[in-house]
XYZ file of C-alpha atoms in Angstrom:
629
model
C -21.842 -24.986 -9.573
C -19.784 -22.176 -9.250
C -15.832 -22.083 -11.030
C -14.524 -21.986 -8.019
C -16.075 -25.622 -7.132
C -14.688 -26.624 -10.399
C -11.548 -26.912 -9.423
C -11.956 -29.342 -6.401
C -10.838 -32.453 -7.813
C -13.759 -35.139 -6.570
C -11.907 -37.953 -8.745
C -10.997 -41.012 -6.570
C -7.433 -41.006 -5.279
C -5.371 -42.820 -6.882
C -4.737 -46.691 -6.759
C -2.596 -48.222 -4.394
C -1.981 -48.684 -0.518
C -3.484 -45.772 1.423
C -1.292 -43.297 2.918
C -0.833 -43.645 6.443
C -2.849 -41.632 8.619
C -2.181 -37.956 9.809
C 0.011 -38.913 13.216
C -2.309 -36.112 15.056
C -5.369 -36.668 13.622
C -6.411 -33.163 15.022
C -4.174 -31.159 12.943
C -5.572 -30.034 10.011
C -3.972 -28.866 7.327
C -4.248 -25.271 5.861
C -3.285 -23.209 3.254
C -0.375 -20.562 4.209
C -2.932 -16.984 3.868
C 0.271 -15.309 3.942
C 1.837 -16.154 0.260
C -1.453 -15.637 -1.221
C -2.778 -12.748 -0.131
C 0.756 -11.128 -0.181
C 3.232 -13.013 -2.325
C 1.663 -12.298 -6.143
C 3.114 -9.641 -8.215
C 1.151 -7.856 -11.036
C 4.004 -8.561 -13.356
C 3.129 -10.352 -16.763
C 6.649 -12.008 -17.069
C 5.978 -13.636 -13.416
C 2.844 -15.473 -14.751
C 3.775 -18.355 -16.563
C 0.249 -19.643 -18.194
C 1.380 -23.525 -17.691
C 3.977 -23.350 -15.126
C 4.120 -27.680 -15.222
C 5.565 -26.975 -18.177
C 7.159 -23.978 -18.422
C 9.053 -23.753 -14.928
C 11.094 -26.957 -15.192
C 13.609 -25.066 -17.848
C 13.189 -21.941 -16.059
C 14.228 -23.805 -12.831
C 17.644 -25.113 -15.090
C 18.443 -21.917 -15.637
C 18.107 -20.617 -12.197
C 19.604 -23.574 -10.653
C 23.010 -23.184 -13.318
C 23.428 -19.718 -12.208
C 22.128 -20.343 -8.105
C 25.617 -20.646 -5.754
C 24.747 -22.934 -2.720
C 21.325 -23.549 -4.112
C 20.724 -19.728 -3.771
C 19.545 -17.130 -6.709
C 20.580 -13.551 -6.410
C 19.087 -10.648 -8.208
C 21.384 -10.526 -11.245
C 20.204 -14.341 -12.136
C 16.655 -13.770 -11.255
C 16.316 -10.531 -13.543
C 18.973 -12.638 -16.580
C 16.351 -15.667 -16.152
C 13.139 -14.378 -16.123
C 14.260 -11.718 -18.590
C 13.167 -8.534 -15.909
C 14.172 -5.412 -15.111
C 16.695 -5.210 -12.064
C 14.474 -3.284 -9.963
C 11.333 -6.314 -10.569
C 14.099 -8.882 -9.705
C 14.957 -7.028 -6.636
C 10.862 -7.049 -5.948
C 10.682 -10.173 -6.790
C 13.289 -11.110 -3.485
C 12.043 -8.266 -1.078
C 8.186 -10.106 -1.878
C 9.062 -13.557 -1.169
C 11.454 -12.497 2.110
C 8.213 -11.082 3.313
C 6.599 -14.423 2.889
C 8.562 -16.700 3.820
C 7.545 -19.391 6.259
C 11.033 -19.935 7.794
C 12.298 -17.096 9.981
C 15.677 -18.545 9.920
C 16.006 -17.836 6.264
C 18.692 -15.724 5.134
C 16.956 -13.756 2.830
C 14.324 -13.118 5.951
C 17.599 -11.916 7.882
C 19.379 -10.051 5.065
C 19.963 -6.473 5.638
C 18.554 -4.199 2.764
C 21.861 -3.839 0.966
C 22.553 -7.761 1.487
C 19.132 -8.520 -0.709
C 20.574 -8.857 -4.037
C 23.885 -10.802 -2.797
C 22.156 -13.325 -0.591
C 19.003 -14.564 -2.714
C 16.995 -16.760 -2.650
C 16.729 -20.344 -1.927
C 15.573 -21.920 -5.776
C 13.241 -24.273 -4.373
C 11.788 -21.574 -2.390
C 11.890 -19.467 -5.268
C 10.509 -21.689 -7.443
C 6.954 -22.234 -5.462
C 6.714 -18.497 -5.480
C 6.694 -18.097 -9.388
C 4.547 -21.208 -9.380
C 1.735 -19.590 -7.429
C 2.284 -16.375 -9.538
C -0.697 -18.481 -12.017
C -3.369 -18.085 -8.935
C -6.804 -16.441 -9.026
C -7.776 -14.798 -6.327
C -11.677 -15.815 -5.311
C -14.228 -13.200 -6.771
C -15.090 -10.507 -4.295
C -18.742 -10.939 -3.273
C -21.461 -8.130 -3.842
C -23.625 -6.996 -0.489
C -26.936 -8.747 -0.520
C -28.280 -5.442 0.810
C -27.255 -2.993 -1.836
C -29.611 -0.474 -0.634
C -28.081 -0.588 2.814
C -24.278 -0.581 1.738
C -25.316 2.560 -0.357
C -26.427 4.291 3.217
C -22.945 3.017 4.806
C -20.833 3.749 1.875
C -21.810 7.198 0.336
C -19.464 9.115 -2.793
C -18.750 12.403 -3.354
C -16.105 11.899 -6.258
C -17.222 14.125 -9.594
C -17.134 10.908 -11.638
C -18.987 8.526 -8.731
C -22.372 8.908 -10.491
C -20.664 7.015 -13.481
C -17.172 5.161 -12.311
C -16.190 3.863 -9.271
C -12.726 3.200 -8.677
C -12.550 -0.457 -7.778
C -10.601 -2.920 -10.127
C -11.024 -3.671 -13.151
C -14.346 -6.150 -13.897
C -15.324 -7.246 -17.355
C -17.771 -5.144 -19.374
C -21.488 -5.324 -20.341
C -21.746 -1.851 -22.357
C -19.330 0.371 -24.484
C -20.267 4.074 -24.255
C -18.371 6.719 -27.038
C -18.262 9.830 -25.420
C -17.050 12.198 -28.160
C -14.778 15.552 -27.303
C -14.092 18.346 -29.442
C -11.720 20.904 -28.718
C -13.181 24.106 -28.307
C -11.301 27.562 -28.472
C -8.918 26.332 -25.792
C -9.485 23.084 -24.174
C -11.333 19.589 -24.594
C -15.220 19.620 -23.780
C -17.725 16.461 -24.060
C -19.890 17.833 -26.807
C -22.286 14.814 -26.743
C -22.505 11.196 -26.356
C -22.472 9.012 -29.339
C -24.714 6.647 -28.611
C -27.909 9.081 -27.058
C -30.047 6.013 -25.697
C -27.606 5.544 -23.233
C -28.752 6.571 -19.755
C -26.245 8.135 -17.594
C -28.022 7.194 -14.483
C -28.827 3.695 -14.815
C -25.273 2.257 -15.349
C -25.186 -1.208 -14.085
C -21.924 -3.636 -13.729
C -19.458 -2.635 -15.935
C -18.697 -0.427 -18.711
C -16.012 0.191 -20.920
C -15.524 4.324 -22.243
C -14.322 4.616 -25.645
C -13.141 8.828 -25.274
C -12.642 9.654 -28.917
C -11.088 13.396 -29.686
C -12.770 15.233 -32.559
C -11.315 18.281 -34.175
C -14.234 21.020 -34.350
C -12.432 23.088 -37.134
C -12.532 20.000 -39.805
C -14.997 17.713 -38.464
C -12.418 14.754 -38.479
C -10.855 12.580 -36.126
C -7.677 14.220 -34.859
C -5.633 12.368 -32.739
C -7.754 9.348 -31.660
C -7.151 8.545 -28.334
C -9.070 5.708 -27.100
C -9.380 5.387 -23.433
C -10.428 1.697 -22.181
C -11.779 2.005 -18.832
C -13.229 -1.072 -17.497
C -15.053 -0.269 -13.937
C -18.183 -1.426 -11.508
C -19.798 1.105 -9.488
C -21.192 -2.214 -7.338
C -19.627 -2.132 -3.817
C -17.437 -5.789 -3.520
C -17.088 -6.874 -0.505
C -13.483 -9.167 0.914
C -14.506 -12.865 0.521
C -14.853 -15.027 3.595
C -11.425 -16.725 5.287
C -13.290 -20.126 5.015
C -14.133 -19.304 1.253
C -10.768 -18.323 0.666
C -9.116 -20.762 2.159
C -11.417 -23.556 -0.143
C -10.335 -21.718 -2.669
C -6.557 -21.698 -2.287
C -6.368 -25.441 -1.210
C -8.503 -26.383 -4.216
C -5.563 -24.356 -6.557
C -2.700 -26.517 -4.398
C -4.982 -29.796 -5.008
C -5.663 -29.121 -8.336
C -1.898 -28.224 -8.847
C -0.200 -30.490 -6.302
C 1.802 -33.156 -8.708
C 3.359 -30.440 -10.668
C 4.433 -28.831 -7.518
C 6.091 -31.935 -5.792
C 7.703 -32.734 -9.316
C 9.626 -29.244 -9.174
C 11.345 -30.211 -5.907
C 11.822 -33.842 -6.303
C 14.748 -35.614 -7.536
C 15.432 -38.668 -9.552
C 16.651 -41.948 -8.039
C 20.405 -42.204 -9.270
C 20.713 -45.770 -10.705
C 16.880 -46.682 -11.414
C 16.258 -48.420 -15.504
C 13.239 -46.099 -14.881
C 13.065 -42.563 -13.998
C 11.591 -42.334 -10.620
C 11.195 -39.909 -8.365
C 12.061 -39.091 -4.226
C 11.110 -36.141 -2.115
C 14.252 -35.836 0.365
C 12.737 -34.316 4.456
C 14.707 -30.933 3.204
C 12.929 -30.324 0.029
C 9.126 -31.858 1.758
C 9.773 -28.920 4.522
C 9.278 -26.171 1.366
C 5.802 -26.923 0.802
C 5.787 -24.759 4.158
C 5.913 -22.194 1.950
C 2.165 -23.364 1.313
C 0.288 -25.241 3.553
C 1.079 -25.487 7.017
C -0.578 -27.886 10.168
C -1.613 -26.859 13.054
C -4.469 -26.560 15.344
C -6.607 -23.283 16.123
C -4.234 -21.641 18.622
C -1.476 -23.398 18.384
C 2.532 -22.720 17.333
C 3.127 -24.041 14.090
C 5.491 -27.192 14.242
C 7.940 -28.328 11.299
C 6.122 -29.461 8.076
C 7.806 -32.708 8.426
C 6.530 -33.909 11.813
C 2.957 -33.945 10.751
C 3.706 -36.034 8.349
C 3.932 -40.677 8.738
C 6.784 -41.064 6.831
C 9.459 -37.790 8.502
C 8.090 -37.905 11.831
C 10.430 -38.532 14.904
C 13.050 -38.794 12.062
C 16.657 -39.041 14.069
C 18.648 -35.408 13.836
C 21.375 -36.987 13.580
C 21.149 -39.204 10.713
C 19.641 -38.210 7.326
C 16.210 -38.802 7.167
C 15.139 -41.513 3.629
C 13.960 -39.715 1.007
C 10.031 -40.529 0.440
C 8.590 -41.466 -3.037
C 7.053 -38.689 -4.579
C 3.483 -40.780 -5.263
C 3.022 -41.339 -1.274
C 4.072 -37.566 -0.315
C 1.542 -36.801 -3.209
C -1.301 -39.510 -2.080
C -0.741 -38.228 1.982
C -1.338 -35.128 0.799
C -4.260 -34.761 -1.345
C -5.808 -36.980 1.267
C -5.446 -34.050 4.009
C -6.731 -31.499 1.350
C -9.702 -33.551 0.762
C -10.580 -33.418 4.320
C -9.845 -30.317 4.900
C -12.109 -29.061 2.172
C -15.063 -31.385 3.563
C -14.758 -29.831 6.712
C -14.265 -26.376 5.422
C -17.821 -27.143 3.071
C -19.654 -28.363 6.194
C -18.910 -25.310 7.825
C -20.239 -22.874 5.221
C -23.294 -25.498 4.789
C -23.988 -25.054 8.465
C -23.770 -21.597 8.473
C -26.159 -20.859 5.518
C -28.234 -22.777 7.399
C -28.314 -21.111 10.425
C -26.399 -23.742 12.388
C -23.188 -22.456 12.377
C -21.520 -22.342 16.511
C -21.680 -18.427 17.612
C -17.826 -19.035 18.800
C -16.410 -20.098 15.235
C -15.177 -16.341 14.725
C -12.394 -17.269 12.765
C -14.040 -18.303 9.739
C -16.792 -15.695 9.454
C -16.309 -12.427 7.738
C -20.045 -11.229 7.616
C -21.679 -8.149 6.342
C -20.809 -4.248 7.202
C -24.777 -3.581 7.948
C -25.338 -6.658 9.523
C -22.373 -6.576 12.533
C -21.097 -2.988 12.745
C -18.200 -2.511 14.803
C -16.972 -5.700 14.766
C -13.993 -6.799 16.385
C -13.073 -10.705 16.565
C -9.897 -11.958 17.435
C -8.736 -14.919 16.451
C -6.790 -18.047 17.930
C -5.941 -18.991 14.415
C -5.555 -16.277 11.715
C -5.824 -12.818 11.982
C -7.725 -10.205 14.060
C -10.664 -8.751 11.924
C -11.711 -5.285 12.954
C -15.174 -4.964 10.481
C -17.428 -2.767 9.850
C -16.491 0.067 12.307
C -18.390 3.022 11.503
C -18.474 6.624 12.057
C -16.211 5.980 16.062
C -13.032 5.643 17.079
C -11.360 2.497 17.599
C -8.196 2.048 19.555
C -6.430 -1.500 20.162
C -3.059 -2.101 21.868
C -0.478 -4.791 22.013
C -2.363 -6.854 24.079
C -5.918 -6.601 22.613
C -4.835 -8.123 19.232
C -4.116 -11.745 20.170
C -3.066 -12.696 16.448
C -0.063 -11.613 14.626
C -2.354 -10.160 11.911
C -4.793 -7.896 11.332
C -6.910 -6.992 9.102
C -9.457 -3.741 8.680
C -12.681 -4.131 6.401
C -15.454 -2.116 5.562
C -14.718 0.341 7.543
C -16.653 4.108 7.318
C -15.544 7.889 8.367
C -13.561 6.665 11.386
C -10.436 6.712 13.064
C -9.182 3.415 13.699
C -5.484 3.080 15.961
C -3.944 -0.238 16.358
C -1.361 0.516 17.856
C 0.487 -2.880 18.586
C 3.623 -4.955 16.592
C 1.960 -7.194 13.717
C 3.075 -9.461 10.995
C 0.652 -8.522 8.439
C -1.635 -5.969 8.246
C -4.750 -5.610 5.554
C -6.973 -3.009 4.792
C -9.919 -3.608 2.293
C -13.213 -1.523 1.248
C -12.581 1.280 3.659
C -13.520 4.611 3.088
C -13.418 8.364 5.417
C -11.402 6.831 7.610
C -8.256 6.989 9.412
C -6.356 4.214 10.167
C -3.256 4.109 12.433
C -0.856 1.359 12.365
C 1.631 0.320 14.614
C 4.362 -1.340 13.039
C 4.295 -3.887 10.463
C 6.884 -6.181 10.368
C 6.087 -8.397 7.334
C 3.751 -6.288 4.892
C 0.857 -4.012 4.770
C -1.830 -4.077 1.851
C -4.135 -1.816 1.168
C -7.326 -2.216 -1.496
C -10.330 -0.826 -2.676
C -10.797 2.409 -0.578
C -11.291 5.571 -1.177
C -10.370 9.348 1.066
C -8.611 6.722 3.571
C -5.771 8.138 5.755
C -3.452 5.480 6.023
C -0.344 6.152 8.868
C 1.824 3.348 8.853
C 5.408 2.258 9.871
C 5.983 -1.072 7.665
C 8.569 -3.199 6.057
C 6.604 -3.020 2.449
C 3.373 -1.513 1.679
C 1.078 -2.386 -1.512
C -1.609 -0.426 -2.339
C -3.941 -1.239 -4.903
C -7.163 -0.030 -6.589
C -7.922 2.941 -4.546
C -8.950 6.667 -5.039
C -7.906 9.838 -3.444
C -6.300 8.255 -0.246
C -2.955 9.721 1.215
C -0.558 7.667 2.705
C 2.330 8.994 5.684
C 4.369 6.007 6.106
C 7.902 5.050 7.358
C 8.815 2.345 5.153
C 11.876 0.481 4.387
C 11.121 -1.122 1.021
C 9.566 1.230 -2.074
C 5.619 1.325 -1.470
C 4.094 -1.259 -4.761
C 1.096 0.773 -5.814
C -0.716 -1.408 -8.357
C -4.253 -1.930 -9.895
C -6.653 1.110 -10.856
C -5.634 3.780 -8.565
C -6.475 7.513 -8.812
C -5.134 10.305 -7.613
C -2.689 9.123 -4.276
C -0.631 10.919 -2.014
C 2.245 9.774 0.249
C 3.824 11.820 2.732
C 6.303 11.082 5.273
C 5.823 9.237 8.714
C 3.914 11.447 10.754
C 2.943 9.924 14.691
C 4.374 8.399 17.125
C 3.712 6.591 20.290
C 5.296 6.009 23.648
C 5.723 2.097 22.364
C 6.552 2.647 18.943
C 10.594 2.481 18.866
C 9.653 -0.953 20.481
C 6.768 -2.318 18.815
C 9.386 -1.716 15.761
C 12.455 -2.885 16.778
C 10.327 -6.143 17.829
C 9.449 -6.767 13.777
C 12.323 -5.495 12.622
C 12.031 -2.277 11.113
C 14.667 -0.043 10.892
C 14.031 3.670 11.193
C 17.080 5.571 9.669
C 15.654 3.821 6.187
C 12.681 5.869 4.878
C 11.502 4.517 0.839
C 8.086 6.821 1.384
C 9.035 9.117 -1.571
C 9.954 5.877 -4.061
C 6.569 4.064 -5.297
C 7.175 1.755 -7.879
C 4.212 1.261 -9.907
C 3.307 -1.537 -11.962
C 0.326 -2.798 -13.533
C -3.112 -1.129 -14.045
C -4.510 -4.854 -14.700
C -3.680 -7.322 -11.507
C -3.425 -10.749 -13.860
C -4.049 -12.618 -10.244
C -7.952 -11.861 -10.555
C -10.484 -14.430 -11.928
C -11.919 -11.761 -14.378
C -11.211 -11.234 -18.325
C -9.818 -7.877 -19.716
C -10.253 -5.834 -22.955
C -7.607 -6.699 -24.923
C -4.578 -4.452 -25.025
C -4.426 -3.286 -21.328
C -2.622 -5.970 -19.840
C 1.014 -3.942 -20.132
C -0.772 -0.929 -18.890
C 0.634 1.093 -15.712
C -0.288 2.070 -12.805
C -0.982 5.919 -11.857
C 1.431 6.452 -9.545
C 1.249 8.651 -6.379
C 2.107 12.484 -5.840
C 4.575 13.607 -2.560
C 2.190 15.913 -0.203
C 3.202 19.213 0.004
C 5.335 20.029 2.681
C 3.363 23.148 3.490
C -0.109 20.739 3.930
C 2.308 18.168 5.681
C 1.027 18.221 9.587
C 1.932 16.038 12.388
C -0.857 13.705 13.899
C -1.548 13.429 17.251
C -2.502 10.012 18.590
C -4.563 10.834 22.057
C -3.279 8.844 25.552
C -6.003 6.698 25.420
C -4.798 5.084 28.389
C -3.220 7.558 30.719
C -2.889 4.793 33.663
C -0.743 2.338 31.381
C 3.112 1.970 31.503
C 4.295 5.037 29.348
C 7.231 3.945 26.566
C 10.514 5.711 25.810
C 9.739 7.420 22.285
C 9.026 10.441 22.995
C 8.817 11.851 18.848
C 9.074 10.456 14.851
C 11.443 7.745 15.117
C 11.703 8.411 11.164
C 13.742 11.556 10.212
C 11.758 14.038 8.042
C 13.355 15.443 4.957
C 14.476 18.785 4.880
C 11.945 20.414 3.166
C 9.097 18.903 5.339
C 11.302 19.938 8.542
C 11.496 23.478 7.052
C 7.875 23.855 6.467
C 7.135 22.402 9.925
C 9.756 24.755 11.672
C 7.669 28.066 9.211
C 4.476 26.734 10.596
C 5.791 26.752 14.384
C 6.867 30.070 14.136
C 3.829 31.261 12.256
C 2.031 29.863 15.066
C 3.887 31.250 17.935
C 3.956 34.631 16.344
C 0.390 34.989 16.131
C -0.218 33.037 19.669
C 2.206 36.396 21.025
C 0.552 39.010 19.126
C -2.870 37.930 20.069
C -1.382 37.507 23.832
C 0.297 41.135 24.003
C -2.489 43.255 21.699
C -3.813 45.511 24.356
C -7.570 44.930 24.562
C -10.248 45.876 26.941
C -11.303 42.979 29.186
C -14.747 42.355 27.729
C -13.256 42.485 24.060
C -10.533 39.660 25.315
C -13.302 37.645 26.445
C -15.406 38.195 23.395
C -11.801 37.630 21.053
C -11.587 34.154 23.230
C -15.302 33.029 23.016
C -14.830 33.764 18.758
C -11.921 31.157 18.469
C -13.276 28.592 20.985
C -16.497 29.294 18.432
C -14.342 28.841 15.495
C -12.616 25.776 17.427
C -16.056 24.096 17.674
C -17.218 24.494 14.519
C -14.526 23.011 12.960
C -14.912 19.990 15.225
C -18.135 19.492 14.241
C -17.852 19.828 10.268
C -14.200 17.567 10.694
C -15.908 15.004 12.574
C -13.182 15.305 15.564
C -15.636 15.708 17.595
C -16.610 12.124 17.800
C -12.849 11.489 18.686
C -13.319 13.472 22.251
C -16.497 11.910 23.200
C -14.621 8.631 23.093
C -12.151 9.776 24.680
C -13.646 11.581 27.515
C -15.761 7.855 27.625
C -12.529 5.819 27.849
């Protein structure tokens, strides 16, 4: 039994009359992806080891300073004791999660952030959740196969990947010693080490030896903890075990943190009122596989067909409880039937919304999904273009993807993309928040309210952004650059999500933590406080535009007709030298007086040139498909 089937509670539900039944006994219930997979922060303070018992005089203190039941920035950075810019992170992450659009924190303009707030009970189910593990990512049962898909040409990829952080089997000393003038590996300390037969983890003690005495001069012990195994994104119906088996395991604790006590009871006993039950939207949500999600309250016996107009009875907090755990226990039956069928080869072929299967084994995947989002797997060594009306979920997310160019060009909530590498990925806009994990030499050109990227290696990012890009995790050398595209639908797609284009936060990462505390993995001691390696601006003489191809020339053409971002000056200037540099030597090569036959041999050289540099970019493979569109 795995620890993630630990924590399903199989004890008997407590005594007492049973709950009455789910009024739509189709609806099941589900865990909200959205706060999990984007509402954690790597940031220690957040993670309260037992929030049951810790968050009840945190929520004191947050409710004695909240006005109207709502916590602004100042409160949120005096209460949890955190820097101004974390409390203000702490807001922009949960307005990007929220599950009701009507919010005003989901409303708030970027200068209204700190002054609005949020709502404490709201706010309060956000820190609780902070304690969550994430599932394990799962290695590729074809190793050999993945190695084919997924090949590295980093200096250190014969020794250290660059995923996260993974506990370690073997401590190598490398020992250094400086040498006339600069640091070279004289020799490994322990010699029966074999470089090329690393396996799992390791953890690098680099210790600095001073050749002139033969002593240790300035030790400086580097920890790093990596796997040079390929992990791959676990499946939705795995995850979504997993996170309903954290909210059953945790469920009292949570409903005790927005109940209330009964005002005249000899015993202390507590009530859930219909306004404080419809926050545990923040978590689970009903709904069937297609359908619009519907109040939290009218799924449930005891607020259903409640009358607007009068205030509906606040519920004991043992039957909200009982009603509740009874829905996660079927829903986790029906979620382990599912992933029994399937290992058995019974699973049904049109159940796309659960499976997340193998690079190798279904290249070029693309499944939409009634319920969740669109997964675009696998995709390797094409192009791949999706509009507004190919992506039927709100979502998306990219996986496993190999030395591509991937446009999805369409309005979306959320966007993910995980374990891709070579590739170039093109995102429309983004209303809620992009993430982006574990890949490496990935072009990333994105207009988004927030972007996260974590645990990736030599990627470059040109993004129009209105909050500060997170960069977290074990990330190595990353650029970011401004916005760079555009599309005829783009001012739409973004004034349809909300994104505003005069505000630009490209240039202000704010890292944080090396070590993401949200994993289910132990850590050498002493990197915990660790930060991030942040990113480095591109320089605005590399700084190109990139042109997206009219894929579909017989579609309605948009109004934007160029960047809806404003470039900085220096990237304008260097844009404005390269025009001219261009047109200059487009003129000269036009009005140098040539024979005829040397004007056709000067033309066939460049379209020679042209060609070859197709080839060896791999922009080749974008005109075939687009000559076959």
């Amino acid at each position: 039994m795995t620890e993630e089937q630990d924590l399903i509670d199989r004890s008997p539900p407590p005594t007492g009359p049973d709950p009455e039944p789910n009024p739509n006994p189709n609806s099941v219930i589900h865990p909200r992806r959205a706060s999990f997979e984007h509402g954690l922060l790597p940031i220690q303070k957040l993670v309260f080891t037992d929030p049951s018992q810790t968050l009840a005089p945190v929520k004191q203190k947050l409710a004695d300073a909240a006005t109207n039941n709502r916590v602004g920035s100042a409160a949120v950075a005096d209460v949890l004791q955190i820097s101004g810019d974390h409390a203000r992170l702490v807001l922009e992450t949960l307005g990007s999660v929220l599950h009701s659009e009507s919010d005003p924190l989901v409303r708030a303009k970027p200068e209204e952030v700190d002054s609005v707030g949020a709502d404490l009970r709201d706010l309060i189910l956000f820190l609780y959740i902070q304690s969550y593990k994430k599932l394990l990512p799962r290695t590729h049962k074809d190793s050999a196969a993945v190695a084919d898909v997924w090949p590295s040409t980093s200096a250190f990829d014969g020794y250290l990947s660059a995923l996260s952080p993974i506990q370690a089997k073997r401590t190598i000393y490398l020992v250094w010693k400086w040498n006339c003038c600069s640091w070279k590996m004289e020799t490994e300390r322990d010699s029966s080490i074999n470089w090329s037969s690393f396996g799992g983890g390791i953890v690098v003690n680099i210790i600095a030896l001073d050749a002139t005495s033969s002593k240790l001069a300035n030790v400086n012990v580097t920890e790093l903890v990596r796997s040079n195994s390929r992990r791959f994104m676990p499946s939705q119906a795995d995850d979504e075990a997993h996170q309903l088996s954290y909210l059953q395991k945790h469920l009292a604790n949570i409903i005790s943190l927005l109940a209330e006590p009964v005002e005249g009871e000899e015993e202390e006993s507590l009530v859930l009122s219909m306004e404080a039950f419809e926050h545990l939207g923040f978590l689970v949500q009903f709904g069937d596989k297609g359908s619009d999600v519907s109040p939290l309250s009218q799924a449930t016996p005891f607020f259903a067909n409640s009358d607007p107009d009068m205030p509906a009875v606040p519920v004991p907090v043992s039957q909200v409880h009982d009603w509740l755990l009874q829905n996660i226990a079927s829903a986790l039956e029906s979620i382990t039937e599912r992933i029994s069928g399937k290992e058995n080869g019974t699973s049904n072929a049109s159940d796309q919304d659960d499976a997340m299967s193998d690079a190798c084994a279904a290249p070029n995947k693309v499944a939409p999904s009634a319920r969740g989002p669109c997964l675009i797997e696998g995709v390797s060594k094409t192009s791949l273009v999706k509009q507004a009306s190919d992506l039927r979920g709100r979502s998306v997310k990219v996986v496993n993807c190999h030395d591509s160019v991937i446009y999805l060009l369409a309005p979306l909530r959320y966007a993910t993309v995980h374990g891709c590498s070579d590739t170039t990925i093109v995102l429309g806009a983004v209303g809620k928040a992009l993430r982006v994990e574990h890949c490496e030499r990935v072009h990333v050109i994105a207009a988004a309210k927030r972007v996260c990227i974590a645990n990736c290696r030599e990627c470059v990012f040109f993004l129009g952004v209105n909050q500060r890009p997170l960069i977290v995790g074990d990330n190595h050398k990353l650029q970011v650059a401004p916005y760079n595209t555009y599309y005829s639908h783009l001012e739409e797609h973004m004034s349809e999500v909300g994104l505003e284009p005069t505000i630009n936060k490209w240039d202000q990462p704010l890292a944080l933590g090396a070590v993401d505390p949200h994993d289910s993995l132990s850590h050498p001691a002493g990197v915990a406080d660790a930060q991030a390696e942040s990113a480095a601006c591109v320089d605005p003489d590399q700084f190109i535009n990139f042109l997206i191809p009219n894929w579909f020339s017989g579609e309605e053409i948009g109004s934007t007709k160029d960047n809806p971002f404003p470039l900085p000056d220096p990237y304008m200037a260097a844009q404005q030298r390269n025009l001219k540099n261009f047109e200059e030597t487009r003129r000269s090569l036009k009005e140098t007086p040539l024979e005829e036959n040397r004007k056709k041999e000067l033309s066939s050289a460049l379209h020679v040139y042209f060609k070859d540099w197709l080839y060896a970019s791999g922009n080749i493979r974008q005109l075939y498909c687009l000559q076959g569109d």
